[in-house]
XYZ file of C-alpha atoms in Angstrom:
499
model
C 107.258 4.000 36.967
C 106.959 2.162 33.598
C 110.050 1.340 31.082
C 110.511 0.401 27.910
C 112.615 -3.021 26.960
C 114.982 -2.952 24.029
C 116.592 -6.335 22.897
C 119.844 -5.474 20.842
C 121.067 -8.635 19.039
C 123.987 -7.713 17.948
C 127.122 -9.902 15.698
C 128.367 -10.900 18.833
C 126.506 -10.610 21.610
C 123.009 -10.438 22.409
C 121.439 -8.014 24.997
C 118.779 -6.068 26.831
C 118.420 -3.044 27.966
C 115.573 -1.406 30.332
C 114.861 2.711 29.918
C 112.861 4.989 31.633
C 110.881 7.946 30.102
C 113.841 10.401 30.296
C 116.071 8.011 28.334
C 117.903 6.588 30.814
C 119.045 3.407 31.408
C 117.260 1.470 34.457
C 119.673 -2.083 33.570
C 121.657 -3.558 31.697
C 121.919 -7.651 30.982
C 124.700 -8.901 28.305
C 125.664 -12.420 27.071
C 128.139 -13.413 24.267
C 127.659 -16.166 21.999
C 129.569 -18.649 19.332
C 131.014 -17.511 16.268
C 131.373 -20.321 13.944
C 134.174 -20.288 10.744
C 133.321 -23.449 9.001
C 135.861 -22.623 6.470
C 137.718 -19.082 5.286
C 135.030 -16.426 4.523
C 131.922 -18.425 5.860
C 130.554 -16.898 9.307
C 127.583 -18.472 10.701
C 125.486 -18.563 13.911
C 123.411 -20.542 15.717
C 119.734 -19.543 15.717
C 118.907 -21.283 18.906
C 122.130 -19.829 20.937
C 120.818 -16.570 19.232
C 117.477 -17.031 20.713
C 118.571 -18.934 23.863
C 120.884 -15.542 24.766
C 118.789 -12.839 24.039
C 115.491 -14.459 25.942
C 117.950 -15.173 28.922
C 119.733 -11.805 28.947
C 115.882 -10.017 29.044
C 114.629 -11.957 31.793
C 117.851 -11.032 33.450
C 117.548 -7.657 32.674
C 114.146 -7.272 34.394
C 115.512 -9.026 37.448
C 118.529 -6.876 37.992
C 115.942 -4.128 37.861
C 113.744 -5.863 40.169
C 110.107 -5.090 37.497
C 107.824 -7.870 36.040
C 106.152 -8.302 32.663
C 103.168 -5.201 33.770
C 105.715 -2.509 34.241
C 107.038 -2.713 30.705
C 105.087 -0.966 28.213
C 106.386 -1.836 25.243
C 109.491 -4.024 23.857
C 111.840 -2.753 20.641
C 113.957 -5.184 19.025
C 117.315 -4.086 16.740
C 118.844 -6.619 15.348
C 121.874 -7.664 13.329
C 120.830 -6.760 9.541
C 121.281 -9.249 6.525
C 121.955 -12.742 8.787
C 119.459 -14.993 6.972
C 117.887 -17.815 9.168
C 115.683 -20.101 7.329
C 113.654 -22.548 9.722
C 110.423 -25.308 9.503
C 107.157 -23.764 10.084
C 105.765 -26.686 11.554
C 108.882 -27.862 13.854
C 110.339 -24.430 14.518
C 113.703 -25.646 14.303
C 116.060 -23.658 11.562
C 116.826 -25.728 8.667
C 120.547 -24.219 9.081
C 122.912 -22.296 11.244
C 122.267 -18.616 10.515
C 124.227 -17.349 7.827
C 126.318 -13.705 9.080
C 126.298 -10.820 7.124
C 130.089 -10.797 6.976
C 130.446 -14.182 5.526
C 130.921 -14.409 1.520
C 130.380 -18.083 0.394
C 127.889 -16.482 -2.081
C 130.711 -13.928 -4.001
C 130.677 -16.368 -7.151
C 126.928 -15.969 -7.460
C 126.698 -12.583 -6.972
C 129.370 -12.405 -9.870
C 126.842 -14.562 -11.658
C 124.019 -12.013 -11.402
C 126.090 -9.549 -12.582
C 127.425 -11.464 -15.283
C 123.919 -11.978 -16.675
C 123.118 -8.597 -16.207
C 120.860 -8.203 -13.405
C 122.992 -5.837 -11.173
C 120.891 -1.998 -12.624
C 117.798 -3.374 -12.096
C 118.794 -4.528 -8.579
C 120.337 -1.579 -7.575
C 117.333 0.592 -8.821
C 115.140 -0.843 -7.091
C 116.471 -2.149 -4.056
C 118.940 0.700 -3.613
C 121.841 -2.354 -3.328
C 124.239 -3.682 -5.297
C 124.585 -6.899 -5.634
C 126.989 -8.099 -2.803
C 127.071 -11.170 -0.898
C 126.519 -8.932 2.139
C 122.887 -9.332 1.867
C 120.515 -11.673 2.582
C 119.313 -12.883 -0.937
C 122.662 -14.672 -1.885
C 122.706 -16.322 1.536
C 119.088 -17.242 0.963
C 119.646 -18.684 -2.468
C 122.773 -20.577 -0.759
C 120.469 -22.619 1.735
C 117.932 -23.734 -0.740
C 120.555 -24.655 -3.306
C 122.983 -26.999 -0.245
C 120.960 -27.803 2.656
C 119.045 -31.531 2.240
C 115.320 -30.831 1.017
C 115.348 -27.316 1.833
C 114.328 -26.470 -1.779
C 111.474 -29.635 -1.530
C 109.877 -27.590 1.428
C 110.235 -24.086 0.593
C 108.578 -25.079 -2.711
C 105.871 -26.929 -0.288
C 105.546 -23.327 1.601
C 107.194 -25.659 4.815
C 109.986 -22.800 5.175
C 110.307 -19.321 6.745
C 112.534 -17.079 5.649
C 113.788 -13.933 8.533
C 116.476 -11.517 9.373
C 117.023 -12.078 13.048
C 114.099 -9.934 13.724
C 111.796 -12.209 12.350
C 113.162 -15.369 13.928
C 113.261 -13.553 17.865
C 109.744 -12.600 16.959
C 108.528 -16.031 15.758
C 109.978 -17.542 18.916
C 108.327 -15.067 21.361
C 105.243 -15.465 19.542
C 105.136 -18.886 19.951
C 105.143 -19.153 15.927
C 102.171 -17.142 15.335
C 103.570 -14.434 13.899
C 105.820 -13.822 10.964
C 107.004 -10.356 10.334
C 109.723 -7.880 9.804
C 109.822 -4.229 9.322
C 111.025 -1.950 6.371
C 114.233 -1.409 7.666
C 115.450 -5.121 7.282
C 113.334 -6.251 4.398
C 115.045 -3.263 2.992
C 118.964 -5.388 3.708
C 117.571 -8.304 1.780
C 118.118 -7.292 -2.063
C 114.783 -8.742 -2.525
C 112.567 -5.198 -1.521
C 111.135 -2.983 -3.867
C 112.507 0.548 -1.152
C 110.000 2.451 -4.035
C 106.777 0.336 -3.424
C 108.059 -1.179 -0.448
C 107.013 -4.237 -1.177
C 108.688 -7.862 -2.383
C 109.966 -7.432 -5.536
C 108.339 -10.512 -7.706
C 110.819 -10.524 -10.814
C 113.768 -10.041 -8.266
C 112.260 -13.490 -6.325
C 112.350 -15.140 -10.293
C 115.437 -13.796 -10.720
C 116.931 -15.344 -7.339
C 114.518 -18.815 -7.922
C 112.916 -18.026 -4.054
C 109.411 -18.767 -3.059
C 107.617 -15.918 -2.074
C 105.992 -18.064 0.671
C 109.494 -18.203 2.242
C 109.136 -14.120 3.030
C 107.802 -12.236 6.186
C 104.653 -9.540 5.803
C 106.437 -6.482 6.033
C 105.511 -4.004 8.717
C 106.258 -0.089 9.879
C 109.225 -0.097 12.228
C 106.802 1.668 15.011
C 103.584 -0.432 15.433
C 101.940 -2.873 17.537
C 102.880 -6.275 16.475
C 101.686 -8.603 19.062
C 102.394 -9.474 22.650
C 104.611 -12.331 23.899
C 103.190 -15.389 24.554
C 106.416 -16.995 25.911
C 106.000 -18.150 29.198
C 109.667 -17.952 29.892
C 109.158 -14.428 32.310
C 108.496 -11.853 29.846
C 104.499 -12.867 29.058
C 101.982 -9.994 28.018
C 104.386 -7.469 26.891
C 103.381 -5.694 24.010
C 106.167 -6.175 21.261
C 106.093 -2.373 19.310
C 109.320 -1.816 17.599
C 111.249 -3.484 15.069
C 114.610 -1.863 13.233
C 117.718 -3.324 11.571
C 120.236 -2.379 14.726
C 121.740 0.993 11.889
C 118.843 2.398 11.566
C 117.632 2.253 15.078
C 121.260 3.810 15.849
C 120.504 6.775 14.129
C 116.624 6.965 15.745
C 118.454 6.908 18.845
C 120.984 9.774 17.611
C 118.075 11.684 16.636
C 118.967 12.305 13.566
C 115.827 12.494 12.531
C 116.018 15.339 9.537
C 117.543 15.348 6.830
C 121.768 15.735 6.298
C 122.244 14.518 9.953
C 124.829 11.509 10.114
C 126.288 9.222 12.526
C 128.670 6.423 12.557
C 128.288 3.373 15.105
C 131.588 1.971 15.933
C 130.672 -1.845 16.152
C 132.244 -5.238 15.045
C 132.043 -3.436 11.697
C 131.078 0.389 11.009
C 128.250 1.857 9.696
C 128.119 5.173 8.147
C 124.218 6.757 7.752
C 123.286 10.044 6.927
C 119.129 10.619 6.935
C 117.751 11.900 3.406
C 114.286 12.257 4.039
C 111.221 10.912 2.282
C 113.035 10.529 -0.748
C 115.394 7.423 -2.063
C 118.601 9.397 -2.884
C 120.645 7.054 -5.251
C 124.476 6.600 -4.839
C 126.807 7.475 -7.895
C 130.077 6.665 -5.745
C 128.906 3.233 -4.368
C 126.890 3.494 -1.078
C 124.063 1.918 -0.535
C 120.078 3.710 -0.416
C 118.071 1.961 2.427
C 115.006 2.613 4.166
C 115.545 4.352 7.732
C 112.068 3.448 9.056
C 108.423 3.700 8.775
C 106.519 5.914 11.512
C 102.700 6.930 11.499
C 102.894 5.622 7.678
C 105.451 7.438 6.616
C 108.789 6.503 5.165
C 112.153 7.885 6.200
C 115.728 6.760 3.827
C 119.209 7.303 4.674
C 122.465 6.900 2.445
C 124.691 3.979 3.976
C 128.391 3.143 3.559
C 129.416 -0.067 6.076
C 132.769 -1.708 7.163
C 133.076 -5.115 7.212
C 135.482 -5.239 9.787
C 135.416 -2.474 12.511
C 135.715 -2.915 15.934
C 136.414 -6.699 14.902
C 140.260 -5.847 14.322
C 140.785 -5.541 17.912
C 139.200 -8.376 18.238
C 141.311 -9.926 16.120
C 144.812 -8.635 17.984
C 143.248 -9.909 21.541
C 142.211 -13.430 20.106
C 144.421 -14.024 17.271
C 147.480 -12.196 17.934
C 146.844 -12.521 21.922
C 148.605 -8.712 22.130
C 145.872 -7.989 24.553
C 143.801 -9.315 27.109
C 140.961 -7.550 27.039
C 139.843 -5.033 23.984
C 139.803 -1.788 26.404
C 143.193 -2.275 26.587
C 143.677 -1.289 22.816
C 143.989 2.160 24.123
C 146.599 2.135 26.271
C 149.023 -0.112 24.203
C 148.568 2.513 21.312
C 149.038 5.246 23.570
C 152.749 3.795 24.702
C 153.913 4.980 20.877
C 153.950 8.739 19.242
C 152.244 7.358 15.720
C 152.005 4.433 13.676
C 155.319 4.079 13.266
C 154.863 3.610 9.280
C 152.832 0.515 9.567
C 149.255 0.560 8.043
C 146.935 -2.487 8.223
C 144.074 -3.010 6.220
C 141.765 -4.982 8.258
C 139.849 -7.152 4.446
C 139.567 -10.472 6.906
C 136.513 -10.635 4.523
C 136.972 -8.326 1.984
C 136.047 -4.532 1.496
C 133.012 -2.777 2.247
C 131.788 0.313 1.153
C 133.100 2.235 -1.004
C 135.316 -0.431 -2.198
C 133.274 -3.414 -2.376
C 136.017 -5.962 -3.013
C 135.502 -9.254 -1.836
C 138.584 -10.635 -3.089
C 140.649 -8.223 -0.596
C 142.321 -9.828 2.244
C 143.850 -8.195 5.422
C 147.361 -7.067 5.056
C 149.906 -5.392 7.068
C 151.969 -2.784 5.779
C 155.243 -1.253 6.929
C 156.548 -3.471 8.912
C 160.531 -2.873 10.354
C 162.054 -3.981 12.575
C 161.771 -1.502 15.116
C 157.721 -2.075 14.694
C 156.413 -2.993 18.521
C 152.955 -4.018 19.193
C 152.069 -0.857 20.172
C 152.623 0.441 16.731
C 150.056 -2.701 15.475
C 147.625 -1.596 17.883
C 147.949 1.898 16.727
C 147.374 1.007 13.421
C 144.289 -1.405 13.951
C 142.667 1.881 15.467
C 143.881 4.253 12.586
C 142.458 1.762 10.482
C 138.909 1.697 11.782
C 138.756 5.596 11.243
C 140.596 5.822 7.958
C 137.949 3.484 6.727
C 135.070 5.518 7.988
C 136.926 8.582 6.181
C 136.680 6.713 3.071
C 132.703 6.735 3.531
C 132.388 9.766 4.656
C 133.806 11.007 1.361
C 131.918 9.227 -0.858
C 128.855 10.205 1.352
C 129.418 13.983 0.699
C 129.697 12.985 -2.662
C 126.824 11.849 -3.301
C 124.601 14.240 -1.257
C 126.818 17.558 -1.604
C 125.355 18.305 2.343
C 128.631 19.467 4.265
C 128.070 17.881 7.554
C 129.115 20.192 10.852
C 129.935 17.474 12.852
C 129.711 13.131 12.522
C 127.864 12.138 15.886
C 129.193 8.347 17.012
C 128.337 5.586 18.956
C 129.050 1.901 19.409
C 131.552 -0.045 21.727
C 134.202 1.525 20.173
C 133.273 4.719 21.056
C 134.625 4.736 24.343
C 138.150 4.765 22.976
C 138.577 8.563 23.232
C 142.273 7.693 21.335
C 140.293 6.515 18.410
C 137.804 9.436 18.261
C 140.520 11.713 18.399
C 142.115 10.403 15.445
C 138.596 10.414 13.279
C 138.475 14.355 13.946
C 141.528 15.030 12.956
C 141.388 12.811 10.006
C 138.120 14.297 8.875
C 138.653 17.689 9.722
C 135.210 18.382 11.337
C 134.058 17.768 15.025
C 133.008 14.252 16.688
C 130.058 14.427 19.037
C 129.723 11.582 21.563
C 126.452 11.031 22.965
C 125.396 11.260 26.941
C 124.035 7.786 26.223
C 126.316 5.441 24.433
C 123.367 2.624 23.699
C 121.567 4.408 20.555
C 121.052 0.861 18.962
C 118.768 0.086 21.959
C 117.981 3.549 22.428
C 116.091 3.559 19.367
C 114.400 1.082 19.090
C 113.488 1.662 22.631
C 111.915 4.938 21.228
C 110.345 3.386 18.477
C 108.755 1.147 20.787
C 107.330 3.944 22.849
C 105.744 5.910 20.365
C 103.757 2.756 19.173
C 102.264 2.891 22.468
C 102.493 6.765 23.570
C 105.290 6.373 26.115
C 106.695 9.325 23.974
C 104.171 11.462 22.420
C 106.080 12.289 19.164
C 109.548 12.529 17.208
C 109.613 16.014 18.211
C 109.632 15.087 21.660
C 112.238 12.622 21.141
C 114.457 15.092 19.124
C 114.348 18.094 21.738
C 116.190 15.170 24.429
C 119.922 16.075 25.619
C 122.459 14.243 23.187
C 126.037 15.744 23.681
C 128.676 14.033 26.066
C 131.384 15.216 24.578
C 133.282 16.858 21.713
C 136.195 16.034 20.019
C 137.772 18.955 17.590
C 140.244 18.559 14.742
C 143.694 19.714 15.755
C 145.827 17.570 13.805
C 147.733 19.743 10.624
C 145.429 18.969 7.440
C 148.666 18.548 5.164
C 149.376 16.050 7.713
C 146.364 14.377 7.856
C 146.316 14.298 3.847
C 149.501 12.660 3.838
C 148.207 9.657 6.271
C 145.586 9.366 4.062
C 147.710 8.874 0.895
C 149.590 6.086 2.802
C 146.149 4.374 3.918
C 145.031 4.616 -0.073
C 148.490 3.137 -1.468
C 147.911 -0.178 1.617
C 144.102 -0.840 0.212
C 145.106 -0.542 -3.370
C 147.682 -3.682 -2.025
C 145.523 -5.411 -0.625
C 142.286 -4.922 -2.918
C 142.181 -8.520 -5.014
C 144.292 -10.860 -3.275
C 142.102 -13.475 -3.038
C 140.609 -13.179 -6.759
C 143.207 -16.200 -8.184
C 144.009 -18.131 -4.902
C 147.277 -20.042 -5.107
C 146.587 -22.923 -3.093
């Protein structure tokens, strides 16, 4: 039998994951890695932990299955989107720690854009706004404060990547620097219309076109791996930002289908087709992927801080020991209790978009227990998704007939419960929770014929289960006005620090 190999590099753990022709997974191999806080709002990584985990976690995911290198066909990467690593094209070694898509050192130069008037021409024609979510800021941020980083770029010494491009430099041995639509499309530097680097955007951020990948379809042969670390002569045939892959692997593949993935933040996509549909209500347009040369977009609201919360309760509040025990603690209460927390460690996403917001807790008495907090850091990831979901109907007018989900998160049947109910319309839960890998894994295979078409891929069983809204919509309204009046609170907090 022959499989396909998916690397998922995800925010906080990197892994690999092995599947067969009928979808199903053969192994699984995990690893977790450093998150580094060098101050409030910074996030960074380590590009060599990055790369260190995710080569270790494949090899180990081919011995657990007991295959070599000739039984994989292809390899699919999904990655983390926006995290900017810059490194030295002659030493290989990044110039800086990867900066994360949550972190938001760049906020006062993104205000700065906008000030000078840049952010309509940004938006309409990267299908962004102008955020320090994505990568440009961060990029502008490392030439402006690391030592001589703006001497080489300006020498063409630097490479610029998403952490697509860097796990692909490093299995190539360096000889190959690429990404594919779907994360040049994160970078507010794209043209999504020509699909190309935008020049005047590069003059407008002061960055060196050498710096940039070539850009590539999300479903090609790219080049095997000439690593000899146990994964030589595999043929490396999909690329996607880890969102868009997600929905691949939902199959959501025509337009008006949606799906959220429940990971360390939350990601809201809904497919539109060929054609760039613009947001009036402050989502973002992105590209989906390029198959067979053609170009797929989707509509995209994201959460900063999703699954993170309960993170956040196990490591910083120590109420839990493990995160699957979120469930059960919420469980041992009847509701919330009255308290609402607004999870804005790092401001607000989508639709909100406030970087000055901070995380707040609402509604605290004295009778609050922690099972009421952990109740409320799970009403708070699926209020938040609510709040895209609106603005995502919005904008396209499509009434969706049901949200399909995925992620970690996922699992938390609690928590699913709760987004039906909220949003009045059913939650499907896939037969196979790993649609990140899943579809890249896909994308992979129909570079190389494992799959002979979409079609093919489409027509696969999806449902595991379904959840079905039975919670009172007047009461479900009224939650809702509670979670509105917390974010108003905590929107701005941060915008004239008292320190």
């Amino acid at each position: 039998m022959a499989y396909v190999l998916a690397l998922d590099q995800g925010t906080t753990s990197s892994r690999a994951i092995l599947f067969d022709h009928d979808g199903a997974v053969k192994s699984v191999a995990q690893r977790e890695f450093e998150q580094v806080f060098p101050q409030a709002g910074w996030v960074e990584h380590d590009p060599e932990e990055i790369w260190a985990s995710q080569i270790g976690v494949a090899v180990e995911a081919l011995s657990r299955a007991e295959l070599r290198p000739r039984d994989i066909v292809a390899m699919g990467i999904a990655n983390q989107r926006e995290t900017t690593i810059v490194w030295d094209r002659e030493t290989g070694k990044a110039v800086y720690n990867g900066i994360v898509w949550q972190d938001r050192r760049t906020a006062a130069f993104c205000d700065e854009l906008k000030t000078a008037g840049h952010e309509a021409l940004i938006q309409q024609r990267t299908g962004l706004l102008i955020v320090p979510y994505f990568s440009g800021s961060k990029l502008r941020w490392i030439l402006d404060h690391v030592a001589n980083a703006r001497r080489l770029a300006d020498a063409g010494r630097l490479a610029f990547g998403t952490v697509d491009s860097w796990l692909v430099w490093k299995l190539t041995s360096g000889r190959l620097h690429v990404t594919d639509v779907s994360n040049a499309s994160r970078t507010m530097l794209f043209n999504i219309h020509t699909c190309k680097w935008d020049e005047e955007i590069l003059r407008i951020l002061h960055i060196p076109s050498s710096l940039l990948p070539t850009v590539r379809a999300s479903s090609e042969v790219y080049s095997e791996v000439t690593t000899t670390l146990g994964l030589g002569s595999i043929a490396i045939a999909g690329i996607a930002g880890d969102q868009q892959a997600a929905l691949f692997g939902q199959r959501c593949i025509s337009p008006g289908l949606a799906k959220n993935t429940y990971g360390t933040g939350c990601f809201l996509l809904q497919n539109t087709g060929h054609l760039p549909v613009p947001s009036s209500h402050r989502l973002i347009t992105t590209v989906a992927w390029k198959i067979a040369d053609v170009v797929d977009y989707a509509l995209e609201g994201s959460v900063f801080i999703g699954g993170a919360v309960v993170q956040w309760l196990r490591d910083g509040l120590h109420l839990i020991r493990s995160s699957n025990e979120i469930e059960a603690l919420a469980k041992s209460v009847p509701d919330n209790g009255g308290v609402y927390i607004v999870p804005a460690f790092v401001g607000l996403g989508a639709p909100h978009w406030d970087q000055y917001a901070r995380g707040s807790i609402f509604g605290l008495t004295r009778a609050t227990t922690a099972g009421h907090l952990a109740r409320a850091a799970l009403e708070s990831i699926a209020f938040q998704v609510a709040d895209l979901f609106d603005a995502m109907q919005r904008d396209t007018e499509i009434p969706l007939p049901a949200l399909r989900v995925d992620g970690g998160a996922a699992a938390n049947e609690t928590l699913l419960q709760f987004q039906a109910d909220i949003l009045g319309i059913p939650v499907v839960r896939p037969a196979i929770m790993e649609t990140t890998a899943l579809g890249v894994a896909y994308m992979a295979g129909l570079a190389v014929a494992f799959w002979r078409d979409a079609g093919t891929i489409a027509a696969m069983p999806i449902e595991e289960k379904r959840f079905e809204p039975r919670m009172p919509r007047s009461r479900s309204e009224s939650l809702r006005g509670r979670w509105n009046q917390a974010v108003s609170r905590a929107k701005g907090w941060d915008a004239n620090p008292q320190r």
